[in-house]
CSV table of C-alpha atoms and ligand atoms in Angstrom, one decimal:
chain,number,residue,atom,x,y,z
A,885,MET,CA,21.5,0.3,-35.8
A,886,ALA,CA,19.0,0.4,-32.9
A,887,ASP,CA,20.3,-0.1,-29.4
A,888,GLN,CA,19.2,-3.6,-28.4
A,889,ALA,CA,19.2,-2.8,-24.6
A,890,ALA,CA,17.1,0.3,-25.2
A,891,ILE,CA,14.6,-1.8,-27.2
A,892,LEU,CA,14.4,-4.4,-24.5
A,893,ALA,CA,13.9,-1.8,-21.7
A,894,ALA,CA,11.2,0.1,-23.6
A,895,PRO,CA,7.8,0.1,-21.8
A,896,PRO,CA,5.1,-1.8,-23.6
A,897,ALA,CA,2.4,0.0,-25.7
A,898,ASN,CA,-0.3,-0.6,-23.1
A,899,VAL,CA,1.2,1.7,-20.6
A,900,HIS,CA,1.9,5.5,-20.3
A,901,VAL,CA,5.2,6.6,-18.7
A,902,VAL,CA,4.3,9.4,-16.3
A,903,ARG,CA,6.1,11.6,-13.8
A,904,VAL,CA,5.5,11.5,-10.1
A,905,THR,CA,4.3,14.9,-8.8
A,906,ALA,CA,4.0,14.3,-5.1
A,907,VAL,CA,4.9,11.7,-2.5
A,908,LYS,CA,3.8,11.6,1.2
A,909,HIS,CA,4.8,9.0,3.6
A,910,TYR,CA,2.3,8.2,6.4
A,911,SER,CA,4.2,5.5,8.2
A,912,GLU,CA,6.7,2.8,7.8
A,913,PHE,CA,4.0,0.8,6.0
A,914,LEU,CA,1.9,3.4,4.2
A,915,PHE,CA,2.4,6.1,1.6
A,916,ALA,CA,0.5,8.2,-0.9
A,917,PHE,CA,1.7,9.6,-4.2
A,918,SER,CA,0.4,11.5,-7.3
A,919,CYS,CA,1.5,11.6,-10.9
A,920,GLU,CA,0.7,13.5,-14.0
A,921,ARG,CA,-2.5,12.6,-15.8
A,922,PRO,CA,-1.9,11.9,-19.5
A,923,GLY,CA,-4.3,13.9,-21.8
A,924,ALA,CA,-6.0,10.8,-23.1
A,925,PHE,CA,-6.5,9.2,-19.7
A,926,ARG,CA,-10.2,8.9,-18.9
A,927,PHE,CA,-11.7,7.1,-16.0
A,928,ARG,CA,-14.8,7.1,-13.7
A,929,SER,CA,-14.4,8.0,-10.1
A,930,GLY,CA,-13.8,4.7,-8.1
A,931,GLU,CA,-12.0,2.8,-10.8
A,932,PHE,CA,-8.6,1.1,-10.6
A,933,VAL,CA,-5.7,1.0,-13.0
A,934,MET,CA,-2.5,-1.1,-13.4
A,935,LEU,CA,0.5,0.8,-12.1
A,936,GLY,CA,4.2,0.0,-11.6
A,937,LEU,CA,7.8,0.2,-12.6
A,938,MET,CA,10.1,-1.5,-15.2
A,939,ASN,CA,11.7,-4.5,-13.7
A,940,GLY,CA,14.7,-5.0,-15.9
A,941,ALA,CA,13.3,-5.5,-19.4
A,942,LYS,CA,9.7,-6.2,-18.2
A,943,PRO,CA,7.0,-4.0,-16.6
A,944,LEU,CA,6.0,-5.0,-13.1
A,945,LEU,CA,2.4,-3.8,-12.6
A,946,ARG,CA,-0.3,-4.1,-9.9
A,947,ALA,CA,-3.9,-3.0,-9.6
A,948,TYR,CA,-4.2,0.4,-7.8
A,949,SER,CA,-7.4,2.2,-7.1
A,950,ILE,CA,-7.3,5.8,-8.3
A,951,ALA,CA,-7.7,7.9,-5.1
A,952,SER,CA,-8.5,11.2,-6.9
A,953,PRO,CA,-11.7,12.1,-8.6
A,954,ALA,CA,-12.3,11.9,-12.4
A,955,TRP,CA,-12.2,15.7,-12.8
A,956,ASP,CA,-8.8,16.1,-11.2
A,957,GLU,CA,-5.7,17.1,-13.2
A,958,GLN,CA,-3.5,14.7,-11.3
A,959,LEU,CA,-3.9,11.0,-10.4
A,960,SER,CA,-3.4,10.0,-6.8
A,961,PHE,CA,-2.8,6.6,-5.2
A,962,TYR,CA,-2.5,5.2,-1.6
A,963,SER,CA,-0.3,2.2,-1.1
A,964,ILE,CA,1.1,-0.2,1.5
A,965,LYS,CA,4.8,-0.8,1.7
A,966,VAL,CA,5.6,-4.5,1.7
A,967,PRO,CA,9.2,-4.8,2.8
A,968,ASP,CA,10.0,-7.7,0.4
A,969,GLY,CA,7.2,-7.0,-2.0
A,970,PRO,CA,8.5,-7.1,-5.6
A,971,LEU,CA,6.8,-3.8,-6.5
A,972,THR,CA,6.2,-1.8,-3.3
A,973,SER,CA,9.7,-2.4,-1.9
A,974,ARG,CA,10.9,-0.3,-4.9
A,975,LEU,CA,7.8,2.0,-5.4
A,976,GLN,CA,8.1,3.3,-1.8
A,977,ASN,CA,11.4,5.0,-2.8
A,978,ILE,CA,9.9,7.0,-5.7
A,979,LYS,CA,10.6,10.8,-5.6
A,980,VAL,CA,9.0,13.7,-7.3
A,981,GLY,CA,10.1,13.7,-11.0
A,982,ASP,CA,10.7,10.0,-11.2
A,983,GLU,CA,8.9,8.0,-13.9
A,984,ILE,CA,6.3,5.3,-13.3
A,985,LEU,CA,4.2,3.2,-15.5
A,986,LEU,CA,0.4,3.7,-15.8
A,987,GLY,CA,-1.9,1.3,-17.6
A,988,LYS,CA,-4.1,2.8,-20.3
A,989,LYS,CA,-7.3,1.0,-19.4
A,990,PRO,CA,-8.8,1.9,-16.0
A,991,THR,CA,-11.7,-0.2,-15.0
A,992,GLY,CA,-13.6,-1.5,-11.9
A,993,THR,CA,-16.9,-2.0,-10.2
A,994,LEU,CA,-16.8,0.6,-7.4
A,995,VAL,CA,-18.6,3.1,-9.6
A,996,LEU,CA,-21.9,4.9,-9.1
A,997,ASP,CA,-23.4,3.4,-12.2
A,998,ALA,CA,-23.0,-0.2,-10.8
A,999,LEU,CA,-25.6,0.7,-8.1
A,1000,THR,CA,-29.3,1.1,-8.4
A,1001,PRO,CA,-30.7,4.4,-6.9
A,1002,GLY,CA,-30.8,4.6,-3.0
A,1003,LYS,CA,-30.8,7.1,-0.2
A,1004,ARG,CA,-27.8,6.2,2.0
A,1005,LEU,CA,-24.4,5.2,0.5
A,1006,PHE,CA,-22.1,3.2,2.7
A,1007,LEU,CA,-18.5,3.1,1.5
A,1008,VAL,CA,-16.9,0.3,3.6
A,1009,SER,CA,-13.1,0.1,3.7
A,1010,THR,CA,-10.3,-1.5,5.6
A,1011,GLY,CA,-6.6,-0.4,5.4
A,1012,THR,CA,-5.7,1.1,2.0
A,1013,GLY,CA,-9.1,0.0,0.7
A,1014,ILE,CA,-10.2,3.6,1.4
A,1015,ALA,CA,-8.4,4.7,-1.8
A,1016,PRO,CA,-11.4,4.4,-4.3
A,1017,PHE,CA,-13.6,6.2,-1.8
A,1018,ALA,CA,-11.1,9.1,-1.7
A,1019,SER,CA,-12.1,9.5,-5.4
A,1020,LEU,CA,-15.8,9.0,-4.9
A,1021,ILE,CA,-16.3,11.5,-2.0
A,1022,ARG,CA,-14.8,14.3,-4.1
A,1023,GLU,CA,-17.1,13.5,-7.0
A,1024,PRO,CA,-20.1,15.9,-7.1
A,1025,GLU,CA,-22.3,13.2,-8.6
A,1026,THR,CA,-22.0,11.1,-5.4
A,1027,TYR,CA,-23.9,13.9,-3.5
A,1028,GLU,CA,-26.4,14.3,-6.3
A,1029,ARG,CA,-27.4,10.7,-6.0
A,1030,TYR,CA,-27.4,10.2,-2.2
A,1031,GLY,CA,-28.8,12.0,0.8
A,1032,GLU,CA,-26.1,10.5,3.1
A,1033,VAL,CA,-22.6,9.2,2.3
A,1034,ILE,CA,-21.0,7.2,5.1
A,1035,VAL,CA,-17.3,6.1,4.8
A,1036,THR,CA,-16.4,3.4,7.3
A,1037,HIS,CA,-12.7,2.9,7.7
A,1038,THR,CA,-11.4,0.0,9.9
A,1039,CYS,CA,-7.7,-0.5,10.5
A,1040,ARG,CA,-5.5,-2.2,13.0
A,1041,THR,CA,-3.8,0.8,14.6
A,1042,ALA,CA,-4.4,4.5,15.1
A,1043,PRO,CA,-1.7,5.9,12.7
A,1044,GLU,CA,-3.5,4.1,9.8
A,1045,LEU,CA,-6.5,6.4,10.2
A,1046,VAL,CA,-4.6,9.6,9.4
A,1047,TYR,CA,-5.0,9.4,5.6
A,1048,GLY,CA,-8.8,9.1,5.8
A,1049,GLU,CA,-9.1,11.9,8.4
A,1050,GLU,CA,-7.0,14.2,6.2
A,1051,LEU,CA,-9.0,13.2,3.2
A,1052,VAL,CA,-12.3,14.0,4.8
A,1053,ALA,CA,-10.9,17.4,6.0
A,1054,ALA,CA,-9.7,18.2,2.5
A,1055,THR,CA,-13.1,17.2,1.0
A,1056,LEU,CA,-14.9,19.5,3.4
A,1057,ALA,CA,-12.5,22.3,2.3
A,1058,ASP,CA,-12.9,21.5,-1.4
A,1059,PRO,CA,-14.8,24.3,-3.2
A,1060,LEU,CA,-16.5,21.9,-5.6
A,1061,VAL,CA,-18.0,19.5,-3.1
A,1062,GLY,CA,-17.3,21.0,0.4
A,1063,GLU,CA,-20.8,22.4,1.0
A,1064,GLU,CA,-22.6,19.2,0.0
A,1065,ALA,CA,-20.1,17.1,1.9
A,1066,ALA,CA,-20.6,19.1,5.1
A,1067,LYS,CA,-24.3,18.2,5.0
A,1068,LYS,CA,-24.0,14.6,3.8
A,1069,LEU,CA,-20.6,13.1,4.4
A,1070,ARG,CA,-19.7,11.2,7.6
A,1071,LEU,CA,-16.5,9.3,8.4
A,1072,VAL,CA,-16.8,6.4,10.9
A,1073,THR,CA,-13.5,4.9,12.0
A,1074,SER,CA,-12.9,1.7,14.0
A,1075,LEU,CA,-9.8,0.0,15.2
A,1076,THR,CA,-9.1,-3.7,15.9
A,1077,ARG,CA,-5.7,-3.6,17.7
A,1078,ASP,CA,-5.6,-0.2,19.4
A,1079,PRO,CA,-8.0,1.5,21.8
A,1080,HIS,CA,-10.6,3.7,20.0
A,1081,LYS,CA,-14.1,5.1,20.5
A,1082,LEU,CA,-15.4,2.3,18.2
A,1083,GLU,CA,-13.5,-1.0,18.4
A,1084,GLY,CA,-13.9,-4.1,16.3
A,1085,ARG,CA,-14.1,-5.4,12.7
A,1086,ILE,CA,-16.7,-3.7,10.5
A,1087,THR,CA,-18.4,-7.1,10.1
A,1088,THR,CA,-18.8,-7.5,13.8
A,1089,LEU,CA,-19.9,-3.9,14.3
A,1090,ILE,CA,-22.7,-4.4,11.7
A,1091,GLU,CA,-23.7,-7.8,13.0
A,1092,ASP,CA,-24.0,-6.8,16.7
A,1093,GLY,CA,-25.5,-3.4,15.8
A,1094,ARG,CA,-22.8,-1.3,17.5
A,1095,LEU,CA,-22.1,0.6,14.2
A,1096,PHE,CA,-25.7,1.8,14.1
A,1097,ASP,CA,-25.9,2.6,17.9
A,1098,TYR,CA,-22.7,4.6,17.5
A,1099,MET,CA,-24.1,6.4,14.4
A,1100,GLN,CA,-27.5,6.8,16.0
A,1101,ALA,CA,-28.9,5.6,12.6
A,1102,PRO,CA,-31.1,2.7,11.4
A,1103,PRO,CA,-29.5,-0.6,10.5
A,1104,LEU,CA,-28.8,-1.7,6.9
A,1105,ASP,CA,-31.9,-1.9,4.7
A,1106,PRO,CA,-31.6,-3.0,1.0
A,1107,ALA,CA,-34.7,-0.8,0.2
A,1108,SER,CA,-32.8,2.4,0.9
A,1109,ASP,CA,-29.1,1.6,1.4
A,1110,ARG,CA,-26.4,1.0,-1.2
A,1111,ILE,CA,-22.9,-0.4,-0.2
A,1112,MET,CA,-19.5,-0.3,-1.8
A,1113,ILE,CA,-16.8,-2.5,-0.2
A,1114,CYS,CA,-13.0,-2.3,-0.6
A,1115,GLY,CA,-10.4,-4.2,1.4
A,1116,SER,CA,-8.5,-7.5,1.6
A,1117,SER,CA,-10.0,-10.6,0.0
A,1118,ALA,CA,-11.0,-11.8,3.5
A,1119,VAL,CA,-12.9,-8.6,4.2
A,1120,LEU,CA,-14.6,-8.7,0.7
A,1121,ASN,CA,-15.8,-12.2,1.2
A,1122,ALA,CA,-17.0,-11.6,4.7
A,1123,MET,CA,-18.9,-8.4,3.8
A,1124,LYS,CA,-20.4,-10.0,0.6
A,1125,GLU,CA,-21.8,-12.8,2.8
A,1126,LEU,CA,-23.1,-10.3,5.3
A,1127,CYS,CA,-24.8,-8.2,2.6
A,1128,GLU,CA,-26.4,-11.1,0.8
A,1129,ALA,CA,-27.7,-12.4,4.1
A,1130,ARG,CA,-29.5,-9.1,4.5
A,1131,GLY,CA,-31.1,-9.2,1.0
A,1132,PHE,CA,-28.6,-7.0,-0.8
A,1133,VAL,CA,-27.8,-8.1,-4.4
A,1134,GLU,CA,-24.3,-7.7,-5.9
A,1135,GLY,CA,-24.2,-5.2,-8.8
A,1136,ALA,CA,-21.9,-4.9,-11.8
A,1137,ASN,CA,-21.5,-2.3,-14.6
A,1138,SER,CA,-23.7,-4.4,-16.9
A,1139,GLU,CA,-26.4,-5.0,-14.2
A,1140,PRO,CA,-26.6,-2.5,-11.3
A,1141,GLY,CA,-27.4,-3.9,-7.8
A,1142,SER,CA,-27.5,-2.8,-4.2
A,1143,PHE,CA,-23.9,-3.6,-3.3
A,1144,VAL,CA,-20.5,-3.8,-5.1
A,1145,ILE,CA,-17.1,-5.1,-4.2
A,1146,GLU,CA,-13.8,-4.4,-5.9
A,1147,ARG,CA,-13.2,-7.7,-7.7
A,1148,ALA,CA,-9.6,-6.7,-8.6
A,1149,PHE,CA,-8.6,-7.2,-5.0
A,1150,ALA,CA,-10.8,-10.3,-4.4
A,1151,GLY,CA,-7.9,-12.8,-4.5
B,2055,A2P,P1,-8.0,-7.7,12.6
B,2055,A2P,O1,-7.0,-6.8,13.2
B,2055,A2P,O2,-8.9,-8.3,13.5
B,2055,A2P,O3,-7.3,-8.7,11.7
B,2055,A2P,P2,-5.2,-5.8,7.3
B,2055,A2P,O4,-4.3,-4.7,7.8
B,2055,A2P,O5,-4.8,-7.2,7.7
B,2055,A2P,O6,-5.5,-5.6,5.8
B,2055,A2P,O7,-6.6,-5.6,8.1
B,2055,A2P,C1,-7.3,-4.4,8.0
B,2055,A2P,C2,-8.5,-4.5,8.9
B,2055,A2P,O8,-9.4,-5.5,8.4
B,2055,A2P,C3,-8.1,-4.9,10.3
B,2055,A2P,O9,-8.8,-4.1,11.3
B,2055,A2P,C4,-8.5,-6.3,10.4
B,2055,A2P,O10,-8.9,-6.8,11.7
B,2055,A2P,C5,-9.8,-6.3,9.5
B,2055,A2P,N1,-10.1,-7.7,9.0
B,2055,A2P,C6,-9.3,-8.7,8.6
B,2055,A2P,N2,-9.9,-9.7,8.2
B,2055,A2P,C7,-11.2,-9.4,8.3
B,2055,A2P,C8,-12.4,-10.1,8.0
B,2055,A2P,N3,-12.4,-11.4,7.5
B,2055,A2P,N4,-13.6,-9.5,8.2
B,2055,A2P,C9,-13.6,-8.2,8.7
B,2055,A2P,N5,-12.5,-7.5,8.9
B,2055,A2P,C10,-11.3,-8.1,8.8
């Protein structure tokens, strides 16, 4: 007779069970991890997937942007640690070799095909919202499509910028995209609660023009610029309004436009 407890604890058919291959803690509140990529797992750079752990007999899953490119053998993620969060309070303790659950259907709007052709690509992120752009800046097609790729990363405090700085350094050293990235990729960081060379919310920096003064570059123009946005729902809403006020049109997989936001995180 089958073991009833084992049946109840078995993960559902819509998830893979995969092993953790790396874990790196950035701070008390941030960590990154990687896992095996199942043979049948296909995705486009910039997409997200449901990920989590069993919680008793049930899976506990949350949407996570995949922070590695579509060609990579491993899957990487970047996460906050919420002390009393149902998933991250446990997920933050994972170790190499542990098993996690990975959804079988990655999806999302932060993909190159959801944008019409353009010259400059702005990848606007706050906090862990930089994760999908970790995937896209290591994707060769990003550099085939755009002459300039600008990642903006706005956080509260300086330690939160480390992941993005390491990411860009690794991208420049990457044999596949490093040469193109050296010519086209730029990381612009700003902080809102620590001193920094550029201080303020990204919305404010765009509105008062300080971002473009700092970059010594022209302001946003829907004729040539394309924008992807990833952050908290407050940031997504504020950036969407700002883009639309400047004549940008939201795109989707079915109908490409001049900007896209990650709807999975638009609470
Ligand atoms: P602030 O420090 O002024 O709240 P969080 O860590 O809360 O996700 O925030 C990440 C970054 O996003 C912070 O620098 C925060 O600035 C900024 N932020 C929060 N809300 C908005 C908003 N509505 N528009 C633009 N930036 C925002």
